[in-house]
Amino acid sequence: MTAMTLDPRQLGTGGLFAAGRPDLAAHEAAYGRRPSGWTRKELLAELDASGLTGRGGAGFPAWRKLAATGSGRAVVIANGAEGEPASRKDATLLREAPHLVLDGLVTVGEAVGASTLFLYATRDSLASVAQALAERRDRPKVKLVEAPEAFISGEASAVVNALETGVALPRDKALRLGTSGYEGRPTLLHNVETLAHLALVARFGASWFRSAGTAEDPGTRLYSLSGDVPTEWVVEAPGGATVRDVLRLGHAEPSSLAAVLVGGFHGAWVPAEAFDLPLTGRGLARYGATPGAGVLMGLARGRCGLESSAGIVRYLAESSARQCGPCMFGLPAMASVIERIAAGERTPWLASEAERLAGLVTGRGACRHPDGSAKFVHSTLAVFRDEVQAHLSGMCTAHRGWA
Amino acid sequence: MSRRQLELHIDFARCDGRGLCTELLPELLVRDDWGYPVGRGGRDVHVPERLSDAAQDAVDLCPLQALMLRRVTRA
Ligand code: SF4
Ligand code: SF4
């Protein structure tokens, strides 16, 4: 896995990997020292002007989370648990640019007067962070907490649960994180990539951040490229880049692909004819796709989209934490129906049954896992509509007809 | 314009789907394929005022304290 960056001139200082090495000397040579002394009000205004949004999936404006964080013994959490098998960007960032993430964490920590800073990530990532922490002059007290390698371990309430009890299971979010999160304290949780961008906004300012990307999607984003591509890459691209741009950047030939899964397993398929659309919520609205946590998974021409999708829905079903009935029973039921379609069962109502189950589980879990899984199923049925019809009449273009 | 309304929140991580609430609140909740309550709105079901007492009964009688009644402001 290598990190690649688009033309540095498009990335202001050269982007998140400009240091080239993970050590403090390289980090400061590339970006200078971390500016300290940001107040909450100033940082909030700068983040608002920058347009920085969360890079963990939901994509909320970064300033809004800061505004929603109550005062008092606040807690800041850097979330580097990707969970998703196709996501590598957070691990790559923590390995190659840990100081940028720590700068962001310490900066917001100062701004909200946090008494505790956490960094939550998988074991391998924590090793590079521990090494970086040992080098730092500002000696920030950051508690490192290991995240299990599980799909839902990065969900916000699962993170808080893991920090409190050691169990990374989501819980019902009747309470708000900003005012009553970790041990009932005001809690600010950011994805590690968001914090790395925030560190640069704090150094160089909002207009510098906006010198890359577009008005709608300013700055840069990390994408994890996987699936039917020659190599798995993590690439950094300016906001507003198209699917085709990012594929090319990762040396994947767009014409070899039939579709790309955008945003990960809770994301949506984008077919080849839409590769020239920008990777933004608005650009991909027709497909219900958003860049999410930056996952792009390619599906080669000639491969059966339903077979790939069935594998993903089964994975999602198996990732249920089995706490909530509709998730525990509904997701496996949904997976079975998609598998039956993929296998070529000639039962005309299977597609509407998959839609019904997806509708039935939506909004009915303690976390958004059923919603995300249902969204993926809706997307599969819509983007591969022709394939679904073919399968239901006993034909698969990839497997050249069972008919 | 925003409106205050009554909402029944279902904590699906607690609920075991035995369906007592669906018997107490048939106007609002039906059972899904596996016995768990389904209402319009997923885990936050709008409760009209005339059903507020019945909803409160469901909250009080749910053996697993999986239900919560609250007033929310909706845009
Ligand atoms: S919705 Fe599913 S994944 Fe989320 S807490 Fe409930 S059982 Fe676990
Ligand atoms: S009464 Fe409580 S535990 Fe029983 S189905 Fe309703 S919410 Fe679930």
XYZ file of C-alpha atoms and ligand atoms in Angstrom:
494
model
C 0.000 0.000 0.000
C 1.464 3.284 -1.101
C 0.227 6.792 -0.675
C 0.097 8.961 -3.774
C -0.596 12.588 -4.225
C -1.949 14.508 -7.161
C 0.116 17.336 -8.592
C 1.447 19.120 -5.470
C 0.743 22.524 -7.006
C -2.923 21.670 -6.705
C -2.476 20.826 -3.061
C -1.065 24.039 -1.609
C 1.787 22.857 0.601
C 1.857 19.469 -1.053
C -0.849 17.796 0.941
C -0.996 15.444 3.882
C 2.027 13.372 2.912
C 4.361 16.281 2.160
C 6.714 15.358 5.011
C 7.625 12.149 3.218
C 8.669 10.533 6.504
C 6.797 9.980 9.768
C 9.342 11.593 12.129
C 9.026 14.967 13.833
C 12.003 16.548 12.042
C 10.560 15.780 8.612
C 7.128 16.917 9.756
C 8.385 20.288 10.985
C 10.603 20.755 7.949
C 7.552 20.353 5.723
C 4.949 22.256 7.725
C 6.740 24.202 10.459
C 5.822 24.037 14.113
C 2.341 23.594 15.413
C 0.803 26.982 16.194
C -0.593 26.909 19.707
C -3.076 29.122 21.498
C -6.166 28.776 19.307
C -9.270 29.677 21.251
C -12.512 27.873 20.611
C -14.084 30.940 19.031
C -11.201 31.626 16.664
C -10.828 28.026 15.607
C -14.562 27.737 15.040
C -14.540 30.774 12.751
C -11.498 29.517 10.821
C -12.995 26.048 10.356
C -16.283 27.558 9.224
C -14.479 29.701 6.653
C -12.419 26.715 5.476
C -15.445 24.536 4.729
C -13.656 21.487 6.167
C -16.023 18.531 6.526
C -15.560 15.266 8.400
C -13.636 12.555 6.572
C -14.971 9.638 8.579
C -18.171 9.031 6.663
C -20.994 11.323 7.696
C -19.286 14.438 6.348
C -20.537 17.002 8.876
C -18.930 20.433 8.794
C -16.033 20.379 11.271
C -17.018 23.714 12.838
C -20.468 22.435 13.719
C -19.099 19.624 15.861
C -16.906 22.136 17.662
C -19.913 24.382 18.225
C -21.932 21.442 19.587
C -19.286 20.486 22.135
C -20.336 21.721 25.549
C -17.850 23.265 27.923
C -16.646 21.573 31.050
C -14.238 18.671 31.354
C -14.312 17.968 27.643
C -12.880 14.917 25.915
C -11.492 14.786 22.393
C -11.254 11.511 20.519
C -9.277 10.908 17.339
C -10.965 8.016 15.584
C -8.666 5.961 13.374
C -10.683 2.725 13.414
C -11.684 2.189 9.819
C -13.443 -1.114 10.335
C -14.234 -1.342 6.669
C -12.037 -3.982 4.982
C -11.595 -1.779 1.895
C -10.430 1.283 3.818
C -6.738 1.918 4.370
C -6.459 5.680 4.438
C -6.525 6.205 8.195
C -3.932 3.494 8.825
C -1.752 4.952 6.058
C -2.058 8.434 7.496
C -1.203 7.277 11.023
C 1.788 5.396 9.701
C 3.140 8.081 7.377
C 2.027 11.352 8.981
C 1.209 10.697 12.650
C 2.382 14.156 13.742
C -0.203 15.858 11.588
C -2.967 13.910 13.316
C -1.491 14.626 16.752
C -1.221 18.331 15.904
C -4.903 18.390 15.030
C -5.859 16.502 18.177
C -3.817 18.785 20.449
C -5.084 21.911 18.685
C -8.788 21.135 19.159
C -8.009 19.825 22.623
C -6.571 23.236 23.549
C -9.458 25.054 21.918
C -12.129 23.226 23.944
C -10.015 23.044 27.088
C -10.071 19.264 27.002
C -8.872 17.372 30.025
C -8.455 14.119 28.140
C -7.296 13.256 24.622
C -7.773 9.807 23.133
C -6.500 8.206 19.982
C -8.424 5.091 19.029
C -7.011 2.888 16.281
C -5.947 -0.649 15.498
C -2.786 -2.089 17.021
C -0.464 -1.495 14.056
C -1.461 2.154 13.813
C -0.993 2.695 17.542
C 2.611 1.555 17.301
C 3.498 4.399 14.910
C 1.555 6.895 17.005
C 3.360 5.814 20.179
C 6.678 6.340 18.417
C 5.595 9.805 17.258
C 4.382 10.744 20.743
C 7.734 9.872 22.246
C 9.456 12.356 19.919
C 7.270 15.339 20.601
C 8.427 18.389 22.470
C 4.921 19.410 23.574
C 4.532 15.992 25.261
C 0.761 15.829 24.857
C -0.961 13.340 27.114
C -2.786 11.179 24.627
C -4.343 7.931 25.753
C -3.970 5.264 23.108
C -6.804 2.763 22.916
C -6.771 -0.271 20.688
C -9.691 -0.773 18.320
C -10.654 -4.306 17.314
C -10.583 -5.098 13.602
C -14.350 -5.172 13.206
C -16.672 -3.396 10.810
C -18.707 -1.499 13.376
C -15.877 -0.740 15.835
C -15.482 2.780 14.430
C -19.114 3.810 14.836
C -19.217 6.817 17.190
C -21.160 5.228 20.032
C -19.080 2.040 19.715
C -15.940 4.146 20.101
C -17.205 5.801 23.269
C -18.307 2.418 24.585
C -14.882 0.953 23.825
C -13.143 3.759 25.708
C -15.434 3.404 28.709
C -15.839 -0.344 28.961
C -13.388 -1.940 26.558
C -16.231 -3.327 24.443
C -16.532 -1.793 20.969
C -20.284 -2.248 20.539
C -22.625 0.549 19.456
C -25.223 1.727 21.910
C -28.478 3.535 21.518
C -27.839 7.230 21.036
C -30.672 8.851 22.915
C -28.078 11.246 24.324
C -25.897 13.626 22.366
C -22.165 13.080 22.213
C -21.350 16.796 22.288
C -22.966 17.333 25.647
C -23.001 13.871 27.155
C -20.486 11.486 25.619
C -17.570 9.741 27.270
C -18.492 9.294 30.955
C -21.249 11.839 30.486
C -18.742 14.539 29.546
C -18.839 16.823 26.493
C -17.135 14.797 23.783
C -15.726 15.764 20.417
C -14.997 12.865 18.098
C -13.187 13.357 14.816
C -11.836 11.027 12.214
C -8.017 11.161 12.088
C -7.957 12.520 8.527
C -10.248 15.371 9.570
C -7.808 16.209 12.374
C -4.856 16.178 9.972
C -6.632 18.708 7.723
C -7.607 20.722 10.784
C -3.938 20.891 11.803
C -3.136 22.459 8.434
C -6.084 24.860 8.561
C -4.817 25.996 11.977
C -1.352 26.585 10.480
C -2.078 28.088 7.094
C -5.643 29.341 7.377
C -8.979 28.847 5.669
C -8.101 30.445 2.333
C -5.011 28.268 1.999
C -7.244 25.235 2.545
C -9.609 26.510 -0.114
C -6.757 26.896 -2.625
C -7.245 23.192 -3.355
C -10.534 21.628 -4.372
C -13.741 23.397 -5.319
C -16.055 25.833 -3.560
C -18.433 22.989 -2.792
C -15.735 20.519 -1.747
C -12.680 22.489 -0.617
C -9.315 21.007 0.351
C -8.160 17.510 -0.417
C -9.406 14.034 0.415
C -7.833 10.644 0.862
C -9.256 7.734 -1.099
C -8.595 4.040 -0.588
C -8.658 2.324 -3.964
C -9.331 -1.414 -4.041
C -11.212 -4.170 -5.798
C -10.467 -4.869 -9.458
C -7.546 -2.458 -9.715
C -3.900 -3.343 -10.426
C -2.709 -2.224 -6.970
C -4.389 -1.034 -3.828
C -3.527 2.598 -3.311
C -4.285 5.407 -0.950
C -4.453 8.567 -3.033
C -4.909 12.186 -2.100
C -6.989 14.190 -4.536
C -8.410 17.706 -4.506
C -12.076 18.000 -3.573
C -14.384 17.844 -6.569
C -12.150 15.348 -8.418
C -14.166 12.967 -10.558
C -14.291 9.209 -10.154
C -12.184 8.965 -13.309
C -9.539 11.373 -11.939
C -9.106 9.349 -8.782
C -8.995 6.019 -10.639
C -6.318 7.382 -12.990
C -4.360 8.731 -10.056
C -4.331 5.215 -8.655
C -3.220 3.771 -12.025
C -6.524 2.026 -12.540
C -7.885 2.055 -16.095
C -11.429 3.452 -15.879
C -12.501 1.725 -19.107
C -11.765 -1.669 -17.552
C -14.390 -1.109 -14.877
C -18.156 -1.551 -15.049
C -18.833 0.263 -11.782
C -17.197 1.574 -8.655
C -18.526 1.204 -5.146
C -18.185 4.671 -3.649
C -18.057 5.281 0.090
C -17.574 1.705 1.194
C -19.922 -1.120 2.141
C -22.483 1.379 3.424
C -22.021 3.311 0.202
C -23.479 3.077 -3.290
C -22.499 1.813 -6.729
C -21.640 4.330 -9.432
C -21.754 2.869 -12.965
C -19.109 3.551 -15.629
C -21.259 6.070 -17.498
C -21.084 8.330 -14.441
C -17.304 8.269 -13.907
C -17.037 11.909 -15.013
C -19.154 13.125 -12.119
C -17.394 14.775 -9.180
C -17.016 12.688 -6.036
C -19.333 14.848 -3.959
C -22.740 14.298 -2.467
C -24.308 16.665 -4.977
C -22.361 15.285 -7.941
C -23.406 11.726 -7.154
C -26.860 12.514 -5.799
C -28.561 10.509 -8.536
C -26.828 7.394 -7.211
C -27.239 8.254 -3.543
C -23.466 8.106 -3.202
C -21.215 10.356 -1.133
C -17.443 10.101 -0.775
C -18.069 8.936 2.812
C -14.834 7.628 4.242
C -13.216 7.717 0.799
C -13.494 4.100 -0.287
C -13.497 3.373 -4.034
C -13.860 -0.287 -4.911
C -13.695 -1.236 -8.568
C -15.819 -3.868 -10.288
C -14.251 -5.120 -13.528
C -16.239 -5.356 -16.732
C -17.375 -8.915 -17.199
C -17.730 -9.598 -13.514
C -21.133 -10.204 -12.035
C -22.171 -7.175 -9.981
C -24.809 -9.181 -8.169
C -22.343 -11.819 -7.094
C -19.982 -9.145 -5.697
C -22.866 -7.374 -4.012
C -24.160 -10.602 -2.477
C -20.754 -11.153 -0.892
C -20.848 -7.662 0.573
C -24.379 -7.991 1.957
C -23.404 -11.307 3.556
C -20.366 -9.614 5.100
C -22.591 -6.814 6.421
C -25.012 -9.356 7.886
C -22.149 -11.115 9.617
C -20.918 -7.775 10.958
C -24.122 -7.153 12.897
C -23.308 -6.808 16.558
C -26.444 -8.898 17.160
C -27.857 -6.543 19.743
C -30.896 -5.325 17.815
C -33.456 -7.767 16.423
C -34.184 -6.058 13.087
C -30.432 -5.945 12.372
C -29.658 -9.425 13.694
C -32.482 -11.118 11.721
C -33.156 -8.663 8.916
C -29.649 -8.401 7.508
C -29.138 -12.168 7.063
C -32.604 -12.372 5.477
C -31.634 -9.615 3.069
C -28.333 -11.335 2.291
C -30.103 -14.618 1.495
C -32.440 -12.929 -0.959
C -29.590 -11.187 -2.800
C -27.679 -14.477 -2.870
C -30.670 -16.226 -4.382
C -30.909 -13.581 -7.108
C -27.173 -13.803 -7.765
C -27.389 -17.584 -8.012
C -29.999 -17.280 -10.753
C -33.085 -18.444 -8.933
C -36.087 -17.757 -11.169
C -38.443 -16.318 -8.590
C -39.895 -13.046 -9.838
C -40.680 -11.528 -6.424
C -37.125 -11.781 -5.068
C -36.223 -8.225 -6.063
C -39.271 -6.714 -4.388
C -38.635 -8.899 -1.339
C -35.099 -7.474 -1.096
C -36.549 -3.951 -1.316
C -39.127 -4.754 1.339
C -36.528 -6.116 3.768
C -34.266 -3.134 3.165
C -37.171 -0.826 3.993
C -38.050 -2.897 7.048
C -34.621 -2.679 8.712
C -34.009 0.998 7.966
C -33.904 3.173 11.076
C -34.372 0.178 13.356
C -31.046 -0.342 15.048
C -29.153 1.324 17.847
C -26.612 2.376 15.234
C -26.789 3.077 11.516
C -25.543 -0.343 10.434
C -28.962 -1.537 9.215
C -29.548 1.785 7.418
C -26.175 1.660 5.682
C -26.697 -1.983 4.710
C -30.181 -1.258 3.363
C -28.825 1.657 1.361
C -26.271 -0.636 -0.254
C -29.033 -3.102 -1.188
C -31.204 -0.358 -2.727
C -28.183 0.801 -4.714
C -27.385 -2.724 -5.928
C -30.948 -3.280 -7.144
C -31.025 0.101 -8.894
C -27.601 0.153 -10.569
C -27.708 -3.514 -11.588
C -31.381 -3.417 -12.534
C -30.802 -5.036 -15.938
C -28.636 -7.745 -14.415
C -31.323 -8.430 -11.804
C -33.923 -8.868 -14.554
C -31.551 -11.112 -16.505
C -30.849 -13.255 -13.446
C -34.517 -13.596 -12.603
C -35.098 -14.951 -16.080
C -32.186 -17.335 -15.752
C -29.350 -15.479 -17.419
C -26.146 -13.955 -16.184
C -24.047 -11.964 -18.614
C -20.903 -12.624 -16.584
C -21.446 -16.357 -16.394
C -22.853 -16.579 -19.938
C -26.283 -17.836 -19.216
C -27.477 -20.709 -17.147
C -30.678 -20.439 -19.150
C -42.089 26.441 11.548
C -40.994 24.066 14.254
C -43.425 22.030 16.319
C -43.151 20.277 19.640
C -44.291 16.735 19.365
C -44.419 13.574 21.357
C -42.176 10.783 20.226
C -41.760 7.183 21.302
C -38.134 6.124 21.103
C -37.365 2.419 20.782
C -33.963 1.228 21.977
C -33.541 -1.823 19.749
C -30.406 -2.868 21.592
C -32.614 -3.584 24.626
C -35.845 -4.766 23.011
C -36.303 -8.534 22.773
C -39.260 -8.448 20.409
C -41.802 -10.266 22.541
C -44.265 -7.623 21.392
C -46.078 -6.405 24.519
C -45.915 -2.823 23.224
C -47.523 -3.774 19.929
C -50.503 -5.110 21.875
C -50.794 -1.927 23.926
C -50.364 0.405 20.968
C -51.859 -1.320 17.927
C -52.627 2.083 16.362
C -48.925 2.917 16.268
C -46.946 -0.291 16.275
C -47.120 -3.522 14.335
C -44.806 -6.525 14.571
C -42.176 -7.254 11.951
C -41.276 -10.696 10.571
C -39.387 -11.479 13.796
C -41.730 -9.950 16.366
C -40.054 -6.589 16.887
C -42.137 -3.402 16.945
C -42.377 -1.384 13.729
C -43.765 2.118 13.603
C -43.517 4.961 11.168
C -40.167 6.634 11.803
C -38.073 3.591 12.706
C -36.832 4.029 16.231
C -38.589 7.384 16.829
C -42.318 7.008 16.367
C -44.555 10.068 16.379
C -47.306 9.784 19.000
C -50.531 11.777 18.533
C -51.750 13.413 21.772
C -54.815 11.175 22.027
C -52.488 8.165 22.369
C -50.127 9.695 24.889
C -51.573 7.760 27.834
C -51.411 4.453 26.004
C -47.841 5.226 24.966
C -46.945 6.007 28.580
C -48.422 2.634 29.599
C -46.264 0.890 27.027
C -43.186 2.660 28.382
C -44.044 1.667 31.942
C -44.868 -1.926 31.085
C -42.018 -2.734 28.719
C -40.156 -5.419 30.659
C -36.777 -4.349 29.313
C -37.133 -0.575 29.606
C -36.547 -0.325 25.889
C -39.089 2.457 25.377
C -38.835 6.140 26.106
C -41.385 8.894 25.596
C -40.079 12.366 24.939
C -41.010 15.741 23.554
C -38.980 16.831 20.601
C -38.939 19.862 18.384
C -39.275 19.032 14.722
C -38.624 21.478 11.955
S -27.987 -1.984 14.675
Fe -26.864 -3.879 14.374
S -24.723 -3.318 14.425
Fe -25.893 -1.585 15.272
S -25.945 -1.943 17.469
Fe -27.761 -2.905 16.669
S -27.171 -5.041 16.241
Fe -25.301 -3.858 16.515
S -42.455 -4.287 25.093
Fe -40.334 -3.587 25.125
S -39.092 -5.434 24.858
Fe -41.211 -5.945 24.304
S -41.271 -5.677 22.078
Fe -41.950 -3.748 22.987
S -40.098 -2.534 23.194
Fe -39.454 -4.605 22.821
